[in-house]
Amino acid sequence: MNIALITGSGGLIGSESVIFCADKFDLIIGIDNDMRSYFFGNDASTQWNVLELKEKYTNYQHYNIDIRDYAGLETIFQEYGKDIKLIIHSAAQPSHDWAAKEPLTDFGVNATGTLNMLELCRNHCPESVFIFTSTNKVYGDNPNLLPLVELEKRWEIDKTHPYFQKGIDEQMSLDHTTHSIFGASKVAADVLVQEYGRYFNMNTAVFRGGCLTGPNHSGAKLHGFLSYLVKCNLSGDHYTIFGYKGKQVRDNIHSYDLVNMFWHFYQNPRKGEVYNAGGSRFSNCSMIEAIDAIELISGKKMNYSYTNDNRVGDHIWYISDIQKFRDHYPDWNYKYDLNDIISQIHDSMKERVIKSV
């Protein structure tokens, strides 16, 4: 059998991976214990998504296991062994702010959970491809040291800088910077995935995501800014912009486009590779620009305010340079731009509201 094992299968990237892989593998094993509801409350629960996956895909098998539970995970690896051909590890605690509340939990999920998955892969299916969803937060706030220029609705990097054309590449330093507790736990996991590839000669890859988004995102106040912005716009709930005049820039990549990157890597894997993976110059926006776009699509005004207090370790300007991945996998390309993403999130949320009534 050919099996794909996906952690965080109820989340944005995990569920997109299930959908993408369902017709390409004999069996999809999903691991998700809805920790997102513990992190962010019942409104951020991924249970609705898990139920949909179970209904739609007959070859989807779900396990309610915590990735910190090595013994629980091992029962799956012992049962399926070398039939597991692909592991997409997307389970995580994803919030800066939440990590500071419970650093031990954050590190346990992000770092120890990743080590558990790597070691079980090495012991039971070492030939499989192991893909890790990392984050641009591993660079800490080093991007804030770049020469930035304030424009009317966004911050931008100086046109003379090498990063202006394509964005920030993988050579940016991970050192001498404030990461946030979340960023530090993801650095630990990121380096472990690289090391298992290089030291144990395994097919591992790290994808350092920009803002990962899409219609299956269970957006919450502390994580998933585009999704949560749309949710607030539709509900009329208040939204607070933190610092940088609302001009902070993020590149946004649709979950499908990211998982398609995973698929290209799976078909021609490498050892301990690292890729920046975001919307690049193709799909990016500031907070103000995002609000403008959402208001245009929904026809509703946003209820928001501004505070000068920025989040610790937050980026003022971040756009991913994805040229390295393009060089390795030239057949890959984007499918969805920013307007596509916002429209899909908007329509999906409206549909969820109708279903819940």
mmCIF file of C-alpha atoms in Angstrom, residues 48-172:
data_model
loop_
_atom_site.group_PDB
_atom_site.id
_atom_site.type_symbol
_atom_site.label_atom_id
_atom_site.label_comp_id
_atom_site.label_asym_id
_atom_site.label_seq_id
_atom_site.Cartn_x
_atom_site.Cartn_y
_atom_site.Cartn_z
ATOM 1 C CA TRP A 48 -16.037 20.654 11.538
ATOM 2 C CA ASN A 49 -13.211 20.090 9.066
ATOM 3 C CA VAL A 50 -12.409 16.582 10.322
ATOM 4 C CA LEU A 51 -16.072 15.592 9.977
ATOM 5 C CA GLU A 52 -16.126 16.840 6.384
ATOM 6 C CA LEU A 53 -12.962 14.888 5.539
ATOM 7 C CA LYS A 54 -14.440 11.692 7.003
ATOM 8 C CA GLU A 55 -17.607 12.160 4.970
ATOM 9 C CA LYS A 56 -15.943 13.015 1.670
ATOM 10 C CA TYR A 57 -13.001 10.605 1.538
ATOM 11 C CA THR A 58 -13.533 6.899 2.112
ATOM 12 C CA ASN A 59 -9.771 6.268 2.247
ATOM 13 C CA TYR A 60 -9.289 8.788 5.074
ATOM 14 C CA GLN A 61 -8.621 7.276 8.493
ATOM 15 C CA HIS A 62 -8.533 9.596 11.487
ATOM 16 C CA TYR A 63 -6.569 9.208 14.726
ATOM 17 C CA ASN A 64 -7.214 11.460 17.711
ATOM 18 C CA ILE A 65 -3.627 11.396 19.007
ATOM 19 C CA ASP A 66 -1.488 14.127 20.562
ATOM 20 C CA ILE A 67 1.832 14.405 18.702
ATOM 21 C CA ARG A 68 3.581 14.685 22.086
ATOM 22 C CA ASP A 69 2.434 11.108 22.783
ATOM 23 C CA TYR A 70 5.312 9.041 21.381
ATOM 24 C CA ALA A 71 3.800 5.677 22.378
ATOM 25 C CA GLY A 72 0.448 6.567 20.823
ATOM 26 C CA LEU A 73 2.078 7.642 17.580
ATOM 27 C CA GLU A 74 4.235 4.523 17.500
ATOM 28 C CA THR A 75 1.170 2.257 17.306
ATOM 29 C CA ILE A 76 0.426 3.782 13.894
ATOM 30 C CA PHE A 77 3.999 3.484 12.625
ATOM 31 C CA GLN A 78 4.226 -0.113 13.858
ATOM 32 C CA GLU A 79 1.023 -1.022 12.029
ATOM 33 C CA TYR A 80 1.817 0.564 8.661
ATOM 34 C CA GLY A 81 5.627 0.719 8.633
ATOM 35 C CA LYS A 82 7.242 1.125 5.227
ATOM 36 C CA ASP A 83 3.866 1.464 3.512
ATOM 37 C CA ILE A 84 4.026 5.064 4.728
ATOM 38 C CA LYS A 85 5.548 6.830 1.734
ATOM 39 C CA LEU A 86 4.840 10.461 2.625
ATOM 40 C CA ILE A 87 4.644 12.320 5.936
ATOM 41 C CA ILE A 88 3.344 15.901 5.974
ATOM 42 C CA HIS A 89 3.887 17.264 9.449
ATOM 43 C CA SER A 90 1.723 20.359 9.791
ATOM 44 C CA ALA A 91 0.500 20.026 13.399
ATOM 45 C CA ALA A 92 1.670 22.961 15.504
ATOM 46 C CA GLN A 93 1.001 25.608 18.116
ATOM 47 C CA PRO A 94 1.047 28.576 15.713
ATOM 48 C CA SER A 95 0.715 31.755 17.789
ATOM 49 C CA HIS A 96 3.342 34.198 19.128
ATOM 50 C CA ASP A 97 1.075 35.469 21.885
ATOM 51 C CA TRP A 98 -0.243 32.097 23.018
ATOM 52 C CA ALA A 99 3.261 30.580 23.241
ATOM 53 C CA ALA A 100 4.249 33.125 25.894
ATOM 54 C CA LYS A 101 1.389 31.915 28.108
ATOM 55 C CA GLU A 102 2.504 28.270 28.098
ATOM 56 C CA PRO A 103 6.100 27.907 26.828
ATOM 57 C CA LEU A 104 6.313 24.258 27.904
ATOM 58 C CA THR A 105 3.196 23.345 25.932
ATOM 59 C CA ASP A 106 4.373 25.342 22.932
ATOM 60 C CA PHE A 107 7.789 23.665 22.898
ATOM 61 C CA GLY A 108 6.261 20.254 23.529
ATOM 62 C CA VAL A 109 3.955 20.519 20.532
ATOM 63 C CA ASN A 110 6.276 22.308 18.108
ATOM 64 C CA ALA A 111 9.700 20.873 18.955
ATOM 65 C CA THR A 112 9.192 17.593 20.840
ATOM 66 C CA GLY A 113 6.243 16.640 18.636
ATOM 67 C CA THR A 114 8.409 17.132 15.547
ATOM 68 C CA LEU A 115 11.250 15.105 17.059
ATOM 69 C CA ASN A 116 8.774 12.299 17.826
ATOM 70 C CA MET A 117 7.636 12.234 14.196
ATOM 71 C CA LEU A 118 11.183 12.291 12.834
ATOM 72 C CA GLU A 119 12.407 9.499 15.069
ATOM 73 C CA LEU A 120 9.403 7.294 14.306
ATOM 74 C CA CYS A 121 9.942 7.921 10.615
ATOM 75 C CA ARG A 122 13.633 6.982 10.934
ATOM 76 C CA ASN A 123 12.818 3.781 12.820
ATOM 77 C CA HIS A 124 9.837 2.557 10.801
ATOM 78 C CA CYS A 125 9.819 4.124 7.318
ATOM 79 C CA PRO A 126 13.208 5.762 6.710
ATOM 80 C CA GLU A 127 12.751 5.861 2.924
ATOM 81 C CA SER A 128 9.598 7.956 3.137
ATOM 82 C CA VAL A 129 9.504 11.680 2.363
ATOM 83 C CA PHE A 130 9.168 13.892 5.447
ATOM 84 C CA ILE A 131 7.828 17.417 4.888
ATOM 85 C CA PHE A 132 7.701 19.960 7.693
ATOM 86 C CA THR A 133 5.604 23.124 7.716
ATOM 87 C CA SER A 134 7.920 25.676 9.284
ATOM 88 C CA THR A 135 7.540 29.463 9.394
ATOM 89 C CA ASN A 136 9.295 32.665 8.433
ATOM 90 C CA LYS A 137 9.301 33.460 12.168
ATOM 91 C CA VAL A 138 12.474 31.360 12.429
ATOM 92 C CA TYR A 139 14.247 34.492 11.172
ATOM 93 C CA GLY A 140 12.995 36.355 14.245
ATOM 94 C CA ASP A 141 12.786 40.099 13.790
ATOM 95 C CA ASN A 142 15.905 40.285 11.607
ATOM 96 C CA PRO A 143 13.705 41.374 8.658
ATOM 97 C CA ASN A 144 12.936 44.541 10.647
ATOM 98 C CA LEU A 145 16.586 45.584 10.293
ATOM 99 C CA LEU A 146 16.198 45.914 6.529
ATOM 100 C CA PRO A 147 16.084 49.438 5.041
ATOM 101 C CA LEU A 148 12.338 50.049 4.942
ATOM 102 C CA VAL A 149 10.438 52.932 3.373
ATOM 103 C CA GLU A 150 6.984 54.104 4.501
ATOM 104 C CA LEU A 151 4.439 54.482 1.689
ATOM 105 C CA GLU A 152 0.799 55.593 1.866
ATOM 106 C CA LYS A 153 -0.653 52.168 2.714
ATOM 107 C CA ARG A 154 2.337 49.910 3.281
ATOM 108 C CA TRP A 155 5.943 49.580 4.294
ATOM 109 C CA GLU A 156 8.262 48.632 1.458
ATOM 110 C CA ILE A 157 11.938 47.765 1.215
ATOM 111 C CA ASP A 158 14.292 50.261 -0.386
ATOM 112 C CA LYS A 159 14.441 49.729 -4.148
ATOM 113 C CA THR A 160 18.245 49.541 -4.099
ATOM 114 C CA HIS A 161 18.288 46.525 -1.758
ATOM 115 C CA PRO A 162 18.892 43.020 -3.228
ATOM 116 C CA TYR A 163 15.658 41.787 -1.594
ATOM 117 C CA PHE A 164 13.489 44.339 -3.396
ATOM 118 C CA GLN A 165 12.854 42.346 -6.562
ATOM 119 C CA LYS A 166 12.043 38.910 -5.132
ATOM 120 C CA GLY A 167 11.956 39.157 -1.333
ATOM 121 C CA ILE A 168 13.834 37.518 1.533
ATOM 122 C CA ASP A 169 15.818 34.381 0.725
ATOM 123 C CA GLU A 170 16.938 31.401 2.845
ATOM 124 C CA GLN A 171 20.305 32.957 3.663
ATOM 125 C CA MET A 172 18.869 35.408 6.183
#
